[in-house]
Amino acid sequence: MKKRLLTVLVTGTVLSLGALAPSVNAQDFDSKIETVNSSIANINEKKSAVNSTIDTLAKELSDVQTKIDTTQAKKAEVQEAIETLKTEIAKLEKVIAERNTRLEEQARSVQTNGARSYLDFLLNAESLSDAVSRIGVVMDLMGANRELMQQQAEDKKQVESKEEAQQEKLAEQEAAEKELASLQTELNDTFSKNKVLLANLSQEELAEIAKRDGLVAEKEAFQKRLAEEKAKAEAEAARIAEASRQALAAQASQSQTTATQTSYEAPAPAAASTASTSTASSSTSTPAPAAQTSSYTYTAGGGFPAVDPSFRASLNGGYFGQCTYYVFNRMAQVGTPIGHSMMGNAAEWPSYARSYGYSVSHSPSAGSAIVFQQGLAGADPTYGHVAFVEAVNADGSLYISEMNVRGLNVISYRTISASVAAQATYIRF
């Protein structure tokens, strides 16, 4: 019965959980998200490089603008100097022109009446020395006019030379300004292209981020759906388990009633603490089990409290009405409760007991749990069997109490031979 119920429970659970096998899993989403994150990281690296280029171009543009400003300032100074020289030249040209006019008038005067004037000037000399002196004055006057004309011509030439030099400087400044303006245009073009590239990369990054956020949302929705389906499956498994438990409890209740009326076998009183031998007979109210003899010889242990079918251990990891369930209760009743609920099937008890630090051996003793491996002395071929050693007899046989040998939740007693006892395993709790 136990195996059939377990089969139903496990099968129902597996079928329910089978619905949870999705076509994709969380790792698929993680892989896609990681791919998108790598793409975002790559875009960020490109953006960083472009930003660095933009910063460099911005600095170069700033330097070029400074040079342009300096060149334009120098150009303005040169233009101002040229304008000053032009003004100076204009003044000199005006003075020279005015003086030329006077000289021309003087020359015409000399041609018409100048000779007579000069002759009168000389003839009116009072003496020869006075005449010579007057001739010198005339010559000096004419020489001074010539020198003045020459000086004006030299001054004009120098001013024109300065203007020419300033014009050359102006040409140089204009050439430098033109070159800087060309460089500025080129840098501005490169700067604009990098700005466009940066904007495009930012758009790509936003698209990838949106893609990643979408995948994250899908993953969360997937995990939520999976959790809901798992919860439904677990609820269904719990429902099946509860239905099985209720069915088992109903059967156990019926079996216990039957056992109380017809099948419960009370052991004969033991006197192991006061005598080396005693005789126990089956209860007069119930028949003795077929495997039980009419008398038992106690040589070790015994004298435990009579089995109380209604006793329930506070910690019990066995299935109700099964052999494991009974040994949990019996151990607690005699004062050596099992401190771990996870002991597995009967055949697994030795392994669990060793892991918990309990004594496990092949030496029987009263008060220990006896484990029959699969098939030994009629033990279940899959789960094995466990019982409680009530006493060890002089001939090496054992007197044991157990459950589910004669029915679910039915407590029974029997004596096993020394040869069988030697093959069993014993656990001291």
Short mmCIF file of C-alpha atoms in Angstrom, two decimals:
data_model
loop_
_atom_site.label_atom_id
_atom_site.label_comp_id
_atom_site.label_asym_id
_atom_site.label_seq_id
_atom_site.Cartn_x
_atom_site.Cartn_y
_atom_site.Cartn_z
CA MET A 1 0.00 0.00 0.00
CA LYS A 2 2.82 2.35 0.92
CA LYS A 3 4.52 1.76 -2.40
CA ARG A 4 1.31 2.30 -4.37
CA LEU A 5 0.64 5.61 -2.61
CA LEU A 6 4.22 6.77 -3.15
CA THR A 7 3.95 5.85 -6.82
CA VAL A 8 0.78 7.90 -7.18
CA LEU A 9 2.34 10.85 -5.36
CA VAL A 10 5.62 10.82 -7.27
CA THR A 11 3.94 10.26 -10.63
CA GLY A 12 1.52 13.14 -10.02
CA THR A 13 4.34 15.41 -8.93
CA VAL A 14 6.52 14.55 -11.92
CA LEU A 15 3.66 15.08 -14.33
CA SER A 16 2.89 18.44 -12.72
CA LEU A 17 6.52 19.56 -12.74
CA GLY A 18 6.91 18.32 -16.31
CA ALA A 19 4.76 21.23 -17.42
CA LEU A 20 7.49 23.52 -16.12
CA ALA A 21 10.03 22.42 -18.76
CA PRO A 22 10.22 25.63 -20.86
CA SER A 23 11.60 26.02 -24.38
CA VAL A 24 13.99 28.65 -22.99
CA ASN A 25 15.50 29.15 -19.58
CA ALA A 26 16.98 31.97 -17.51
CA GLN A 27 20.45 31.19 -18.87
CA ASP A 28 19.21 31.96 -22.40
CA PHE A 29 18.12 35.41 -21.26
CA ASP A 30 21.37 35.91 -19.35
CA SER A 31 23.36 35.04 -22.49
CA LYS A 32 21.39 37.50 -24.60
CA ILE A 33 21.66 40.21 -21.94
CA GLU A 34 25.42 39.62 -21.70
CA THR A 35 25.72 39.97 -25.49
CA VAL A 36 23.85 43.28 -25.40
CA ASN A 37 25.95 44.47 -22.44
CA SER A 38 29.10 43.69 -24.45
CA SER A 39 27.70 45.72 -27.34
CA ILE A 40 26.94 48.63 -24.98
CA ALA A 41 30.46 48.43 -23.55
CA ASN A 42 31.91 48.49 -27.09
CA ILE A 43 29.80 51.53 -27.98
CA ASN A 44 30.95 53.27 -24.80
CA GLU A 45 34.58 52.64 -25.77
CA LYS A 46 33.93 54.22 -29.17
CA LYS A 47 32.15 57.16 -27.54
CA SER A 48 35.09 57.63 -25.20
CA ALA A 49 37.49 57.74 -28.16
CA VAL A 50 35.26 60.19 -30.06
CA ASN A 51 34.88 62.39 -26.97
CA SER A 52 38.66 62.45 -26.63
CA THR A 53 38.97 63.49 -30.29
CA ILE A 54 36.33 66.18 -29.81
CA ASP A 55 38.17 67.54 -26.77
CA THR A 56 41.42 67.65 -28.76
CA LEU A 57 39.71 69.39 -31.68
CA ALA A 58 38.06 71.88 -29.35
CA LYS A 59 41.47 72.78 -27.90
CA GLU A 60 42.98 73.10 -31.38
CA LEU A 61 40.08 75.28 -32.47
CA SER A 62 40.58 77.45 -29.41
CA ASP A 63 44.30 77.79 -30.19
CA VAL A 64 43.57 78.63 -33.84
CA GLN A 65 41.00 81.22 -32.80
CA THR A 66 43.57 82.79 -30.47
CA LYS A 67 46.09 82.94 -33.32
CA ILE A 68 43.46 84.43 -35.61
CA ASP A 69 42.63 87.07 -33.01
CA THR A 70 46.34 87.87 -32.59
CA THR A 71 46.87 88.04 -36.35
CA GLN A 72 43.85 90.28 -36.81
CA ALA A 73 45.10 92.55 -34.02
CA LYS A 74 48.53 92.83 -35.68
CA LYS A 75 46.84 93.37 -39.03
CA ALA A 76 44.82 96.21 -37.51
CA GLU A 77 48.03 97.75 -36.10
CA VAL A 78 49.72 97.52 -39.49
CA GLN A 79 46.70 99.01 -41.21
CA GLU A 80 46.69 101.83 -38.68
CA ALA A 81 50.41 102.43 -39.29
CA ILE A 82 49.80 102.43 -43.03
CA GLU A 83 47.01 104.96 -42.63
CA THR A 84 49.34 107.15 -40.52
CA LEU A 85 52.06 106.92 -43.18
CA LYS A 86 49.54 107.69 -45.87
CA THR A 87 48.52 110.80 -43.94
CA GLU A 88 52.16 111.78 -43.53
CA ILE A 89 52.82 111.22 -47.22
CA ALA A 90 49.78 113.26 -48.10
CA LYS A 91 51.07 116.15 -45.94
CA LEU A 92 54.53 115.95 -47.52
CA GLU A 93 53.02 115.81 -50.96
CA LYS A 94 50.97 118.90 -50.13
CA VAL A 95 54.01 120.82 -48.82
CA ILE A 96 56.09 119.74 -51.80
CA ALA A 97 53.33 120.73 -54.16
CA GLU A 98 52.98 124.15 -52.52
CA ARG A 99 56.74 124.68 -52.61
CA ASN A 100 56.89 123.57 -56.21
CA THR A 101 54.27 126.14 -56.96
CA ARG A 102 56.30 128.86 -55.32
CA LEU A 103 59.49 127.75 -57.10
CA GLU A 104 57.68 127.69 -60.39
CA GLU A 105 56.40 131.19 -59.72
CA GLN A 106 59.88 132.26 -58.73
CA ALA A 107 61.30 130.73 -61.90
CA ARG A 108 58.73 132.54 -64.04
CA SER A 109 59.53 135.74 -62.18
CA VAL A 110 63.20 135.26 -62.89
CA GLN A 111 62.44 134.65 -66.56
CA THR A 112 60.38 137.83 -66.94
CA ASN A 113 61.79 140.35 -64.57
CA GLY A 114 63.99 138.35 -62.30
CA ALA A 115 67.11 139.09 -64.32
CA ARG A 116 66.38 142.80 -64.16
CA SER A 117 65.71 142.53 -60.46
CA TYR A 118 68.88 140.60 -59.81
CA LEU A 119 70.82 143.05 -62.04
CA ASP A 120 69.34 146.04 -60.23
CA PHE A 121 70.15 144.35 -56.95
CA LEU A 122 73.77 143.95 -58.04
CA LEU A 123 74.10 147.37 -59.68
CA ASN A 124 72.83 149.08 -56.63
CA ALA A 125 75.78 147.75 -54.73
CA GLU A 126 77.75 150.57 -53.17
CA SER A 127 81.06 148.94 -53.73
CA LEU A 128 82.64 145.95 -55.37
CA SER A 129 82.72 144.07 -52.14
CA ASP A 130 79.07 144.85 -51.64
CA ALA A 131 78.35 143.55 -55.12
CA VAL A 132 80.26 140.38 -54.46
CA SER A 133 78.36 139.98 -51.22
CA ARG A 134 75.07 140.51 -52.98
CA ILE A 135 76.00 137.92 -55.60
CA GLY A 136 76.64 135.43 -52.75
CA VAL A 137 73.24 136.13 -51.27
CA VAL A 138 71.54 135.43 -54.57
CA MET A 139 73.49 132.20 -54.99
CA ASP A 140 72.70 131.09 -51.42
CA LEU A 141 69.02 131.76 -51.95
CA MET A 142 68.90 129.69 -55.09
CA GLY A 143 70.95 126.87 -53.44
CA ALA A 144 68.67 126.83 -50.42
CA ASN A 145 65.68 126.35 -52.65
CA ARG A 146 67.38 123.46 -54.39
CA GLU A 147 68.37 121.79 -51.06
CA LEU A 148 64.86 122.19 -49.71
CA MET A 149 63.45 120.52 -52.78
CA GLN A 150 65.93 117.67 -52.44
CA GLN A 151 65.13 117.18 -48.71
CA GLN A 152 61.44 117.06 -49.42
CA ALA A 153 62.04 114.46 -52.08
CA GLU A 154 64.11 112.38 -49.65
CA ASP A 155 61.46 112.65 -46.95
CA LYS A 156 58.80 111.52 -49.38
CA LYS A 157 60.95 108.60 -50.46
CA GLN A 158 61.50 107.46 -46.85
CA VAL A 159 57.79 107.69 -46.04
CA GLU A 160 56.94 105.73 -49.17
CA SER A 161 59.55 103.12 -48.18
CA LYS A 162 57.94 102.79 -44.73
CA GLU A 163 54.53 102.45 -46.35
CA GLU A 164 55.87 99.73 -48.63
CA ALA A 165 57.28 97.85 -45.60
CA GLN A 166 53.95 98.13 -43.80
CA GLN A 167 52.16 96.92 -46.90
CA GLU A 168 54.44 93.86 -46.90
CA LYS A 169 53.62 93.24 -43.23
CA LEU A 170 49.95 93.65 -44.02
CA ALA A 171 50.25 91.09 -46.82
CA GLU A 172 51.96 88.68 -44.41
CA GLN A 173 49.25 89.13 -41.79
CA GLU A 174 46.53 88.66 -44.38
CA ALA A 175 48.23 85.48 -45.65
CA ALA A 176 48.52 84.14 -42.08
CA GLU A 177 44.92 85.06 -41.41
CA LYS A 178 43.82 83.26 -44.56
CA GLU A 179 45.82 80.16 -43.62
CA LEU A 180 44.40 80.17 -40.09
CA ALA A 181 40.89 80.63 -41.43
CA SER A 182 41.40 77.61 -43.71
CA LEU A 183 42.68 75.55 -40.77
CA GLN A 184 39.75 76.72 -38.67
CA THR A 185 37.31 75.63 -41.37
CA GLU A 186 38.97 72.22 -41.59
CA LEU A 187 38.93 71.76 -37.81
CA ASN A 188 35.31 72.88 -37.61
CA ASP A 189 34.40 70.34 -40.28
CA THR A 190 36.18 67.53 -38.41
CA PHE A 191 34.65 68.70 -35.13
CA SER A 192 31.15 68.63 -36.65
CA LYS A 193 31.68 65.14 -38.10
CA ASN A 194 32.79 63.82 -34.71
CA LYS A 195 29.79 65.46 -33.07
CA VAL A 196 27.53 63.67 -35.55
CA LEU A 197 29.39 60.39 -34.91
CA LEU A 198 28.98 60.86 -31.15
CA ALA A 199 25.26 61.52 -31.58
CA ASN A 200 24.89 58.37 -33.70
CA LEU A 201 26.77 56.29 -31.13
CA SER A 202 24.54 57.69 -28.39
CA GLN A 203 21.48 56.64 -30.39
CA GLU A 204 22.95 53.15 -30.84
CA GLU A 205 23.64 52.98 -27.11
CA LEU A 206 20.07 54.00 -26.27
CA ALA A 207 18.76 51.35 -28.66
CA GLU A 208 20.95 48.67 -27.06
CA ILE A 209 19.94 49.79 -23.56
CA ALA A 210 16.28 49.57 -24.58
CA LYS A 211 16.95 46.11 -25.99
CA ARG A 212 18.66 45.04 -22.76
CA ASP A 213 15.86 46.45 -20.62
CA GLY A 214 13.39 44.54 -22.77
CA LEU A 215 15.32 41.31 -22.24
CA VAL A 216 15.49 41.95 -18.50
CA ALA A 217 11.73 42.53 -18.44
CA GLU A 218 11.18 39.33 -20.45
CA LYS A 219 13.44 37.41 -18.06
CA GLU A 220 11.57 38.74 -15.03
CA ALA A 221 8.24 37.88 -16.64
CA PHE A 222 9.57 34.42 -17.52
CA GLN A 223 10.81 33.84 -13.96
CA LYS A 224 7.50 35.08 -12.55
CA ARG A 225 5.56 32.78 -14.86
CA LEU A 226 7.88 29.89 -14.00
CA ALA A 227 7.46 30.57 -10.28
CA GLU A 228 3.68 30.67 -10.68
CA GLU A 229 3.69 27.39 -12.60
CA LYS A 230 6.00 25.85 -10.04
CA ALA A 231 3.74 27.02 -7.22
CA LYS A 232 0.76 25.50 -9.02
CA ALA A 233 2.64 22.23 -9.51
CA GLU A 234 3.74 22.17 -5.87
CA ALA A 235 0.19 22.93 -4.77
CA GLU A 236 -1.04 20.08 -6.95
CA ALA A 237 1.64 17.79 -5.51
CA ALA A 238 0.63 18.86 -2.01
CA ARG A 239 -3.00 18.19 -2.86
CA ILE A 240 -2.10 14.71 -4.12
CA ALA A 241 0.04 14.09 -1.04
CA GLU A 242 -2.75 15.24 1.25
CA ALA A 243 -5.23 13.03 -0.56
CA SER A 244 -2.83 10.10 -0.20
CA ARG A 245 -2.26 10.91 3.47
CA GLN A 246 -5.97 11.06 4.14
CA ALA A 247 -6.53 7.78 2.33
CA LEU A 248 -3.66 6.22 4.27
CA ALA A 249 -4.96 7.63 7.54
CA ALA A 250 -8.42 6.27 6.82
CA GLN A 251 -7.00 2.85 6.06
CA ALA A 252 -4.76 3.04 9.14
CA SER A 253 -7.70 3.96 11.32
CA GLN A 254 -9.61 0.99 10.04
CA SER A 255 -6.58 -1.30 10.45
CA GLN A 256 -5.92 -0.01 13.96
CA THR A 257 -9.50 -0.71 14.95
CA THR A 258 -9.16 -4.22 13.59
CA ALA A 259 -5.81 -4.66 15.31
CA THR A 260 -7.21 -3.52 18.64
CA GLN A 261 -10.08 -5.96 18.36
CA THR A 262 -8.36 -9.03 16.91
CA SER A 263 -4.68 -8.61 16.06
CA TYR A 264 -2.82 -6.88 18.86
CA GLU A 265 -0.34 -9.24 20.53
CA ALA A 266 0.79 -8.25 23.98
CA PRO A 267 4.13 -9.67 25.10
CA ALA A 268 4.44 -11.78 28.20
CA PRO A 269 5.77 -9.91 31.24
CA ALA A 270 9.56 -9.89 31.28
CA ALA A 271 11.67 -10.31 34.40
CA ALA A 272 15.13 -9.83 32.94
CA SER A 273 16.15 -7.51 35.75
CA THR A 274 15.59 -10.13 38.50
CA ALA A 275 16.00 -13.56 36.95
CA SER A 276 18.06 -15.16 34.25
CA THR A 277 15.05 -16.96 32.75
CA SER A 278 11.28 -16.48 32.66
CA THR A 279 8.33 -17.60 30.64
CA ALA A 280 5.99 -15.38 28.64
CA SER A 281 2.81 -16.56 27.01
CA SER A 282 0.64 -14.79 24.53
CA SER A 283 -2.33 -12.81 25.74
CA THR A 284 -5.39 -14.85 26.45
CA SER A 285 -7.50 -12.17 24.79
CA THR A 286 -5.67 -12.40 21.43
CA PRO A 287 -4.14 -15.25 19.51
CA ALA A 288 -0.35 -15.54 19.28
CA PRO A 289 1.28 -14.92 15.93
CA ALA A 290 2.22 -18.01 13.99
CA ALA A 291 5.92 -17.19 14.09
CA GLN A 292 5.95 -16.82 17.87
CA THR A 293 6.85 -19.68 20.17
CA SER A 294 5.13 -20.39 23.47
CA SER A 295 8.07 -19.32 25.64
CA TYR A 296 11.14 -17.05 25.53
CA THR A 297 14.39 -17.09 27.45
CA TYR A 298 15.75 -13.62 28.29
CA THR A 299 19.50 -13.30 28.78
CA ALA A 300 20.01 -9.58 28.15
CA GLY A 301 17.84 -6.49 28.37
CA GLY A 302 14.11 -6.72 28.33
CA GLY A 303 11.75 -5.35 30.92
CA PHE A 304 10.88 -2.36 28.77
CA PRO A 305 7.51 -0.67 29.24
CA ALA A 306 4.73 -2.46 27.46
CA VAL A 307 4.06 -1.18 23.98
CA ASP A 308 1.48 1.60 23.97
CA PRO A 309 -0.24 1.62 20.55
CA SER A 310 -1.51 5.15 21.15
CA PHE A 311 1.96 6.58 21.94
CA ARG A 312 3.19 9.17 19.44
CA ALA A 313 6.80 10.44 19.37
CA SER A 314 7.20 14.24 19.17
CA LEU A 315 9.70 13.73 16.33
CA ASN A 316 8.80 11.03 13.85
CA GLY A 317 10.16 10.82 10.31
CA GLY A 318 8.46 7.54 9.42
CA TYR A 319 5.36 6.98 7.31
CA PHE A 320 2.26 6.41 9.40
CA GLY A 321 1.61 2.75 10.16
CA GLN A 322 4.93 1.62 8.69
CA CYS A 323 7.85 -0.10 10.44
CA THR A 324 9.90 3.12 10.61
CA TYR A 325 6.97 4.96 12.16
CA TYR A 326 6.73 2.33 14.91
CA VAL A 327 10.46 2.31 15.79
CA PHE A 328 10.45 6.12 16.12
CA ASN A 329 7.57 5.77 18.62
CA ARG A 330 9.04 2.76 20.48
CA MET A 331 12.46 4.40 20.89
CA ALA A 332 10.86 7.53 22.30
CA GLN A 333 8.65 5.46 24.62
CA VAL A 334 11.61 3.61 26.19
CA GLY A 335 13.56 6.87 26.70
CA THR A 336 15.99 6.85 23.76
CA PRO A 337 14.25 9.01 21.17
CA ILE A 338 15.72 9.36 17.68
CA GLY A 339 16.90 12.96 17.30
CA HIS A 340 16.68 13.18 13.52
CA SER A 341 13.55 12.94 11.42
CA MET A 342 15.45 12.21 8.21
CA MET A 343 16.40 8.52 8.37
CA GLY A 344 15.18 7.41 4.94
CA ASN A 345 13.75 3.97 4.20
CA ALA A 346 14.51 1.14 6.64
CA ALA A 347 17.44 -0.13 4.55
CA GLU A 348 18.97 3.38 4.65
CA TRP A 349 18.89 3.73 8.43
CA PRO A 350 22.47 2.47 9.04
CA SER A 351 23.93 5.04 6.63
CA TYR A 352 21.95 7.92 8.13
CA ALA A 353 22.73 6.76 11.67
CA ARG A 354 26.48 6.70 10.98
CA SER A 355 26.30 10.21 9.50
CA TYR A 356 24.59 11.41 12.71
CA GLY A 357 27.19 9.74 14.93
CA TYR A 358 25.08 6.87 16.30
CA SER A 359 26.59 3.45 17.05
CA VAL A 360 26.03 1.03 14.16
CA SER A 361 27.22 -2.60 14.39
CA HIS A 362 26.31 -6.29 13.92
CA SER A 363 26.15 -6.93 17.69
CA PRO A 364 22.55 -7.17 18.93
CA SER A 365 21.48 -5.64 22.22
CA ALA A 366 18.13 -5.07 23.87
CA GLY A 367 16.78 -1.60 23.21
CA SER A 368 18.49 -1.24 19.84
CA ALA A 369 16.90 -0.93 16.42
CA ILE A 370 17.40 -3.97 14.20
CA VAL A 371 17.63 -3.33 10.46
CA PHE A 372 16.81 -6.10 7.98
CA GLN A 373 18.29 -5.38 4.58
CA GLN A 374 16.17 -6.02 1.49
CA GLY A 375 14.83 -9.59 1.41
CA LEU A 376 16.29 -10.67 4.77
CA ALA A 377 13.75 -12.62 6.87
CA GLY A 378 10.89 -11.47 4.66
CA ALA A 379 11.92 -7.79 4.59
CA ASP A 380 10.61 -5.66 1.73
CA PRO A 381 12.84 -6.22 -1.35
CA THR A 382 12.99 -2.48 -1.99
CA TYR A 383 12.78 -0.69 1.36
CA GLY A 384 14.04 -3.29 3.86
CA HIS A 385 12.57 -3.50 7.37
CA VAL A 386 13.33 -2.12 10.85
CA ALA A 387 12.13 -3.35 14.26
CA PHE A 388 12.85 -2.94 17.99
CA VAL A 389 14.90 -5.50 19.95
CA GLU A 390 12.94 -6.25 23.11
CA ALA A 391 15.40 -8.90 24.35
CA VAL A 392 18.41 -11.05 23.36
CA ASN A 393 17.89 -14.76 24.17
CA ALA A 394 20.54 -17.17 25.47
CA ASP A 395 20.71 -19.04 22.17
CA GLY A 396 21.42 -15.82 20.23
CA SER A 397 17.90 -15.48 18.95
CA LEU A 398 16.11 -12.16 19.34
CA TYR A 399 12.68 -11.21 20.61
CA ILE A 400 11.52 -8.16 18.62
CA SER A 401 8.47 -5.94 18.30
CA GLU A 402 7.54 -4.44 14.95
CA MET A 403 4.81 -2.94 12.81
CA ASN A 404 3.31 -3.53 9.35
CA VAL A 405 4.39 -7.19 9.20
CA ARG A 406 0.78 -8.31 9.71
CA GLY A 407 -0.89 -5.20 8.38
CA LEU A 408 -0.62 -1.44 8.29
CA ASN A 409 -0.34 -0.01 11.82
CA VAL A 410 -0.51 -3.50 13.35
CA ILE A 411 2.02 -4.09 16.14
CA SER A 412 3.27 -7.69 16.35
CA TYR A 413 6.04 -9.71 18.03
CA ARG A 414 8.27 -12.54 16.95
CA THR A 415 11.50 -14.35 17.72
CA ILE A 416 14.17 -14.47 15.02
CA SER A 417 16.88 -17.11 14.92
CA ALA A 418 20.51 -16.46 15.79
CA SER A 419 21.53 -17.08 12.17
CA VAL A 420 19.15 -14.39 10.94
CA ALA A 421 20.13 -12.07 13.80
CA ALA A 422 23.80 -12.38 12.75
CA GLN A 423 22.94 -10.97 9.31
CA ALA A 424 21.08 -7.92 10.60
CA THR A 425 22.46 -4.48 11.54
CA TYR A 426 21.90 -2.83 14.93
CA ILE A 427 21.69 0.86 15.80
CA ARG A 428 22.01 2.28 19.32
CA PHE A 429 20.24 5.64 19.69
#
